[in-house]
mmCIF file of C-alpha atoms in Angstrom:
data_model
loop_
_atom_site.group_PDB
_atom_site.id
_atom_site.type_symbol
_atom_site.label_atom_id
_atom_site.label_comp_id
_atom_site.label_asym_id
_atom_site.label_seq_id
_atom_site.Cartn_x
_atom_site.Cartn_y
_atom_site.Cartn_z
ATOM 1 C CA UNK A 1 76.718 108.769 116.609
ATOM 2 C CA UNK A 2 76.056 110.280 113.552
ATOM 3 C CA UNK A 3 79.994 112.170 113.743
ATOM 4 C CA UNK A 4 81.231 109.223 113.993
ATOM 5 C CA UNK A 5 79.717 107.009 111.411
ATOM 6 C CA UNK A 6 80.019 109.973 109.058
ATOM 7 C CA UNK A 7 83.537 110.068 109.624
ATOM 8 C CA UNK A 8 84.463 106.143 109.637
ATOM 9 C CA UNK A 9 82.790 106.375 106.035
ATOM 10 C CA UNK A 10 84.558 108.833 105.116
ATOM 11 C CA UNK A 11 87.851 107.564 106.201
ATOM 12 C CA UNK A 12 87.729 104.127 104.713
ATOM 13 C CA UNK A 13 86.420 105.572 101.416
ATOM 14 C CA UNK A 14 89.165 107.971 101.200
ATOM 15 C CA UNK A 15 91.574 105.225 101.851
ATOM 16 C CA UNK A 16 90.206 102.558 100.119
ATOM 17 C CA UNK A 17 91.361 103.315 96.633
ATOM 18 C CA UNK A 18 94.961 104.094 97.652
ATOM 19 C CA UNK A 19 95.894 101.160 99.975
ATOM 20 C CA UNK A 20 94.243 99.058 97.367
ATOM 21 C CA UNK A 21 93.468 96.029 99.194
ATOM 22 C CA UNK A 22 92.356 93.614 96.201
ATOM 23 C CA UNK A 23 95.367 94.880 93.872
ATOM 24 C CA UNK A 24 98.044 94.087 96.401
ATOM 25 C CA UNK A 25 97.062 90.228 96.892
ATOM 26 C CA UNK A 26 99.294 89.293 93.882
ATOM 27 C CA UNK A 27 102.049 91.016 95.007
ATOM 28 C CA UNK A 28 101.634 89.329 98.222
ATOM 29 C CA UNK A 29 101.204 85.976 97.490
ATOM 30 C CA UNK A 30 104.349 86.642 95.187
ATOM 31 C CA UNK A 31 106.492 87.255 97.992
ATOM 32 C CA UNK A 32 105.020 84.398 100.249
ATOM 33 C CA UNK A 33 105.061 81.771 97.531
ATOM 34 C CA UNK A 34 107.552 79.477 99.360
ATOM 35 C CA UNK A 35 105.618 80.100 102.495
ATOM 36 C CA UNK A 36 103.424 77.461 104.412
ATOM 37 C CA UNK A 37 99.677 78.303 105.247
ATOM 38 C CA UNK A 38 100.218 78.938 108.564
ATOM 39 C CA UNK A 39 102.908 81.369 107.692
ATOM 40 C CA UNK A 40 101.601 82.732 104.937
ATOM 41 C CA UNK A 41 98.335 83.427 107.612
ATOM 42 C CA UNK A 42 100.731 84.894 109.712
ATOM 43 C CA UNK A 43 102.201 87.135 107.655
ATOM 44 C CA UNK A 44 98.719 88.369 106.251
ATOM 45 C CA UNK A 45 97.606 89.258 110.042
ATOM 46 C CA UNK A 46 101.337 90.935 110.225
ATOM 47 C CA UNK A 47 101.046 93.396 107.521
ATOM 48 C CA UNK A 48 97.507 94.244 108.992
ATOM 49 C CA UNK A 49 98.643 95.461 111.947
ATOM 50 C CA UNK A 50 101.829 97.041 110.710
ATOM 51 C CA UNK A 51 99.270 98.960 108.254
ATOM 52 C CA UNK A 52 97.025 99.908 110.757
ATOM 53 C CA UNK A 53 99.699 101.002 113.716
ATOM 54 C CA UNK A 54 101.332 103.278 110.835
ATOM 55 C CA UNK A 55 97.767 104.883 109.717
ATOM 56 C CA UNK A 56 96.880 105.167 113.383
ATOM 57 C CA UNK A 57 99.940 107.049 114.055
ATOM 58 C CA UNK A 58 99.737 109.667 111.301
ATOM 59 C CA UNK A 59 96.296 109.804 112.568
ATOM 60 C CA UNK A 60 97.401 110.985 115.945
ATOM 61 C CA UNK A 61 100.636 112.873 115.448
ATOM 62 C CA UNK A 62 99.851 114.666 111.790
ATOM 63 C CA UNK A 63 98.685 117.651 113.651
ATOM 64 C CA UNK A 64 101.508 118.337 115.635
ATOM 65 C CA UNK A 65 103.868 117.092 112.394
ATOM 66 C CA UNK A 66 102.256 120.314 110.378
ATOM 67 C CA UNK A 67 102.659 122.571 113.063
ATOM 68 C CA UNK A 68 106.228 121.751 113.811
ATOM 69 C CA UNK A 69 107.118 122.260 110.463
ATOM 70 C CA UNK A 70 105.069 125.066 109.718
ATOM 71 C CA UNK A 71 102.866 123.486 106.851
ATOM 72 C CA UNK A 72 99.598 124.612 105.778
ATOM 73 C CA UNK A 73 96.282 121.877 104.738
ATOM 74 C CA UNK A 74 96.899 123.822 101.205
ATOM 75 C CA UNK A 75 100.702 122.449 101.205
ATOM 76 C CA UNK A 76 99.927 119.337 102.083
ATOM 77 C CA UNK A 77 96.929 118.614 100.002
ATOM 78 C CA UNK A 78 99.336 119.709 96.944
ATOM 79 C CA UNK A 79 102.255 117.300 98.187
ATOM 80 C CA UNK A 80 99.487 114.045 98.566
ATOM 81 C CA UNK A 81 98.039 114.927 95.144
ATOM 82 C CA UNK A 82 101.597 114.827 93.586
ATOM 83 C CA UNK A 83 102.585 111.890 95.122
ATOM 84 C CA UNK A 84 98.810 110.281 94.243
ATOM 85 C CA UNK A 85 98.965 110.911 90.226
ATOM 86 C CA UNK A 86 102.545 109.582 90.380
ATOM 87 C CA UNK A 87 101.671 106.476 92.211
ATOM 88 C CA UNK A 88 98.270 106.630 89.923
ATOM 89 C CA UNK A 89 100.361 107.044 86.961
ATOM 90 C CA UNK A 90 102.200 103.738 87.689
ATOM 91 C CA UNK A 91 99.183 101.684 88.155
ATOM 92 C CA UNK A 92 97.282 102.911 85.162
ATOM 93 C CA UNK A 93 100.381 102.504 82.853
ATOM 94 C CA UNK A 94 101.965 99.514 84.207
ATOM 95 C CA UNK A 95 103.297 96.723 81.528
ATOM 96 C CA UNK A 96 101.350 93.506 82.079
ATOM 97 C CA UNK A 97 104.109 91.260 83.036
ATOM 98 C CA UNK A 98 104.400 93.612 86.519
ATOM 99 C CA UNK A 99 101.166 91.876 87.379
ATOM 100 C CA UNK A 100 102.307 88.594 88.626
ATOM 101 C CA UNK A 101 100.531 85.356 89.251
ATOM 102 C CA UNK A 102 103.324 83.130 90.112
ATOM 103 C CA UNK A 103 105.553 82.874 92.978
ATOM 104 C CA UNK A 104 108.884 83.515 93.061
ATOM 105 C CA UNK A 105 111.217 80.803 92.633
ATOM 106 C CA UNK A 106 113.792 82.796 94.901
ATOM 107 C CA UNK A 107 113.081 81.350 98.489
ATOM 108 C CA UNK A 108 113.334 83.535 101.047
ATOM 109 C CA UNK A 109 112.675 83.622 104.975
ATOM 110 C CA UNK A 110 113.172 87.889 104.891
ATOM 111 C CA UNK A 111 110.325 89.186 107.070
ATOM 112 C CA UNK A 112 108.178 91.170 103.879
ATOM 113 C CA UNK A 113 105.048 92.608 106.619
ATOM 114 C CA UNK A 114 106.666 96.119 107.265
ATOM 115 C CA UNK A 115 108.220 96.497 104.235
ATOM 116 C CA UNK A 116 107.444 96.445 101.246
ATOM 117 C CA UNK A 117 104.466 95.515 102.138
ATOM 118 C CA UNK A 118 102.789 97.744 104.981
ATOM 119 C CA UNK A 119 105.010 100.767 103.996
ATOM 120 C CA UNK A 120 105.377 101.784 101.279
ATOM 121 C CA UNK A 121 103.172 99.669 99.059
ATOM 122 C CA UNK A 122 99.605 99.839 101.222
ATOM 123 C CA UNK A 123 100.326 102.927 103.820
ATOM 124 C CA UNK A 124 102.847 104.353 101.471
ATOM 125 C CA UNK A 125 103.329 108.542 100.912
ATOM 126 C CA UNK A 126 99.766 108.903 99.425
ATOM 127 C CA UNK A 127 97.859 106.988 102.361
ATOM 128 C CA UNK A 128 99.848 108.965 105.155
ATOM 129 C CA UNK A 129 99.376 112.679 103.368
ATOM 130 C CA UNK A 130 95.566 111.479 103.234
ATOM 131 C CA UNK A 131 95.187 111.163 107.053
ATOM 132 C CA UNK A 132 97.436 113.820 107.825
ATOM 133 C CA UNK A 133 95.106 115.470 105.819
ATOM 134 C CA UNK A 134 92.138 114.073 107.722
ATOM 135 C CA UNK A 135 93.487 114.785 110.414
ATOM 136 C CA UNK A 136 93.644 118.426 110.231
ATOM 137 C CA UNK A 137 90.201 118.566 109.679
ATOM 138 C CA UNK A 138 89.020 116.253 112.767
ATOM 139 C CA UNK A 139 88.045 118.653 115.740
ATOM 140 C CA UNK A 140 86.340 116.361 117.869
ATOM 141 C CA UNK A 141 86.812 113.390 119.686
ATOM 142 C CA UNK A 142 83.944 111.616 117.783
ATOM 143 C CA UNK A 143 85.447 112.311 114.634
ATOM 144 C CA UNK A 144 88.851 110.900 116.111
ATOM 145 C CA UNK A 145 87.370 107.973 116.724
ATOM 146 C CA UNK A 146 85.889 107.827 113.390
ATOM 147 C CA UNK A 147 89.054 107.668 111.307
ATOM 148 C CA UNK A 148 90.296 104.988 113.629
ATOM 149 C CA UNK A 149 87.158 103.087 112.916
ATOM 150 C CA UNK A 150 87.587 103.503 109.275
ATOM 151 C CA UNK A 151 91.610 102.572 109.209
ATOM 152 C CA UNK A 152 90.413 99.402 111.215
ATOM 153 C CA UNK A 153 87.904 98.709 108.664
ATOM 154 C CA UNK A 154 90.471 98.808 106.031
ATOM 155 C CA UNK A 155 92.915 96.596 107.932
ATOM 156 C CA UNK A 156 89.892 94.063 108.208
ATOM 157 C CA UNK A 157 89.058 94.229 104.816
ATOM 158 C CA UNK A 158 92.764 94.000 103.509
ATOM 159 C CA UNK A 159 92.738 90.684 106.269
ATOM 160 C CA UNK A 160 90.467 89.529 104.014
ATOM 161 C CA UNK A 161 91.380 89.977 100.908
ATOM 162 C CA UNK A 162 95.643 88.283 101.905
ATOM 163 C CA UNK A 163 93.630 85.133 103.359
ATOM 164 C CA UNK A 164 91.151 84.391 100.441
ATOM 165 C CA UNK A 165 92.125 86.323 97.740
ATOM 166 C CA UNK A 166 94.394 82.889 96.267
ATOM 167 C CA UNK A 167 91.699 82.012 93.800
ATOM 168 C CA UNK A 168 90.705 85.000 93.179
ATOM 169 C CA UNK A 169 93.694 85.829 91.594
ATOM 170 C CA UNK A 170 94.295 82.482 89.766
ATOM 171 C CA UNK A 171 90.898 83.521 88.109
ATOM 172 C CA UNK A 172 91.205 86.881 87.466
ATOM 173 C CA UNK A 173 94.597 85.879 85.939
ATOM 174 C CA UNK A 174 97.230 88.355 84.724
ATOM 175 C CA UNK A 175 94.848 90.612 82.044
ATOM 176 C CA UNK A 176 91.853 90.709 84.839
ATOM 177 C CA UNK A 177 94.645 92.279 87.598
ATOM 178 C CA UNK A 178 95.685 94.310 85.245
ATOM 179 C CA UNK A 179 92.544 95.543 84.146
ATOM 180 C CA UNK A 180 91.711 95.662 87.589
ATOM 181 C CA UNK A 181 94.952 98.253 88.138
ATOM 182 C CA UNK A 182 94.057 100.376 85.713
ATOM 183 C CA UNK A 183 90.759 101.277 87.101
ATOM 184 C CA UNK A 184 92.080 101.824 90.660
ATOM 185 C CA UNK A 185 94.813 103.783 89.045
ATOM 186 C CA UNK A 186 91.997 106.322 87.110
ATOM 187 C CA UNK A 187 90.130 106.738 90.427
ATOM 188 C CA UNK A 188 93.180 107.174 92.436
ATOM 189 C CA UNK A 189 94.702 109.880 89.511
ATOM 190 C CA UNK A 190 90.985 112.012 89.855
ATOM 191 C CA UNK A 191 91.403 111.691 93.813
ATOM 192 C CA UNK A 192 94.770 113.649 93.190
ATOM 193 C CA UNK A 193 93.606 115.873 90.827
ATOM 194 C CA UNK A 194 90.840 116.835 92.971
ATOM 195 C CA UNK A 195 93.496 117.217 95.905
ATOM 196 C CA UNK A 196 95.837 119.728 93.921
ATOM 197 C CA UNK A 197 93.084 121.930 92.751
ATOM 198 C CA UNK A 198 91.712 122.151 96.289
ATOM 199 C CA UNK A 199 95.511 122.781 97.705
ATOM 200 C CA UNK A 200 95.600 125.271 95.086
ATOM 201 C CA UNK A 201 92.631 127.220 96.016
ATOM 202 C CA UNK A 202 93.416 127.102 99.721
ATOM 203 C CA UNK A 203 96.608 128.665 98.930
ATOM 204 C CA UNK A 204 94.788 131.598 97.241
ATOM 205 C CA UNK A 205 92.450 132.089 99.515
ATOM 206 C CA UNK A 206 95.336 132.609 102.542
ATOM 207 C CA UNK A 207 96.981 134.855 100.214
ATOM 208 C CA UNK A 208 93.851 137.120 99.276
ATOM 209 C CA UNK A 209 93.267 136.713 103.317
ATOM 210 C CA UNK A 210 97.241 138.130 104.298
ATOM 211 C CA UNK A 211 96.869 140.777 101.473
ATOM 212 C CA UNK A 212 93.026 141.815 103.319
ATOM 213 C CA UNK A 213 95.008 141.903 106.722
#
């Protein structure tokens, strides 16, 4: 019990910072502006479960993805960080008129749960490399289950935050997102430092170990 609580935390606090479920209500209520409620709820329990079926599955298959291509954790952990400080990057540098408010006045009956929204702006490069990552490190059923508990738990919470984050965002306004950004963006930058240096030093270490052998 205690595997699997251990790793549901540690999924969903890996993830949190990089989905972002508070920065991308703008965004979303952006795209849905034209939308009625009971679309708009629609979509929001949409995106969930596209975000969730696409974190599950990287969940289940990363394994077998590094092995088929013949990719080490060190590799990997390198690639995510990359991809994290650019993403990172973007958030804490982003211009304040990127952090919109207002709908669009462009009406549009596209379907915007799988994408942009569920891939690549929530489970985008960084969240995928992170449970691949995870992944590789899960040996045990209990820990399995774990993750999934913890990508649930962030579909939940990102539920939550589509439905009644409207006035949350029309009192934050555009300087509180942004501010908001930023800070995401500096936690989600260390996250990829941290990722790099630890790729880094993995590669050594199987180098040292083939050089021993």
């Amino acid at each position: 019990m205690e595997l699997l609580i251990a790793s549901a935390t540690g999924t969903f606090l890996a993830l949190f910072p990089i989905t972002n479920p508070f920065g991308v209500v703008p965004t979303f209520y952006s795209l849905t502006g034209n939308s009625t409620p009971t679309r708009r709820s629609h979509q929001a329990r949409q995106v969930c479960i596209n975000v969730v079926i696409v974190l599950t599955t990287a969940l289940i298959v990363g394994r077998f993805i590094l092995s088929f291509f013949g990719l080490s954790i060190g590799v990997l952990q390198i690639a995510g960080g990359l991809l994290l400080a650019q993403t990172s990057w973007r958030m804490v540098s982003a211009p304040e008129c990127s952090v919109s408010t207002e709908p669009h006045r462009k009406t549009t009956q596209d379907d915007i749960t799988l994408i942009p929204l569920a891939i690549p702006l929530i489970s985008g490069p960084g969240a995928i490399g992170m449970v691949i990552g995870l992944a590789t490190q899960r040996s045990h059923f209990m820990s399995y289950a774990g993750s999934l508990l913890g990508i649930l738990g962030i579909g939940g919470l990102l539920y939550l935050c589509l439905t009644l984050g409207k006035p949350v965002v029309r009192i934050l306004g555009k300087p509180g997102l942004r501010a908001f950004t930023q800070i995401l963006g500096f936690f989600i930058l260390a996250i990829s430092i941290q990722l790099v240096t630890s790729g880094a030093f993995s590669l050594i270490q199987d180098f040292i170990s083939s050089l021993a052998a």
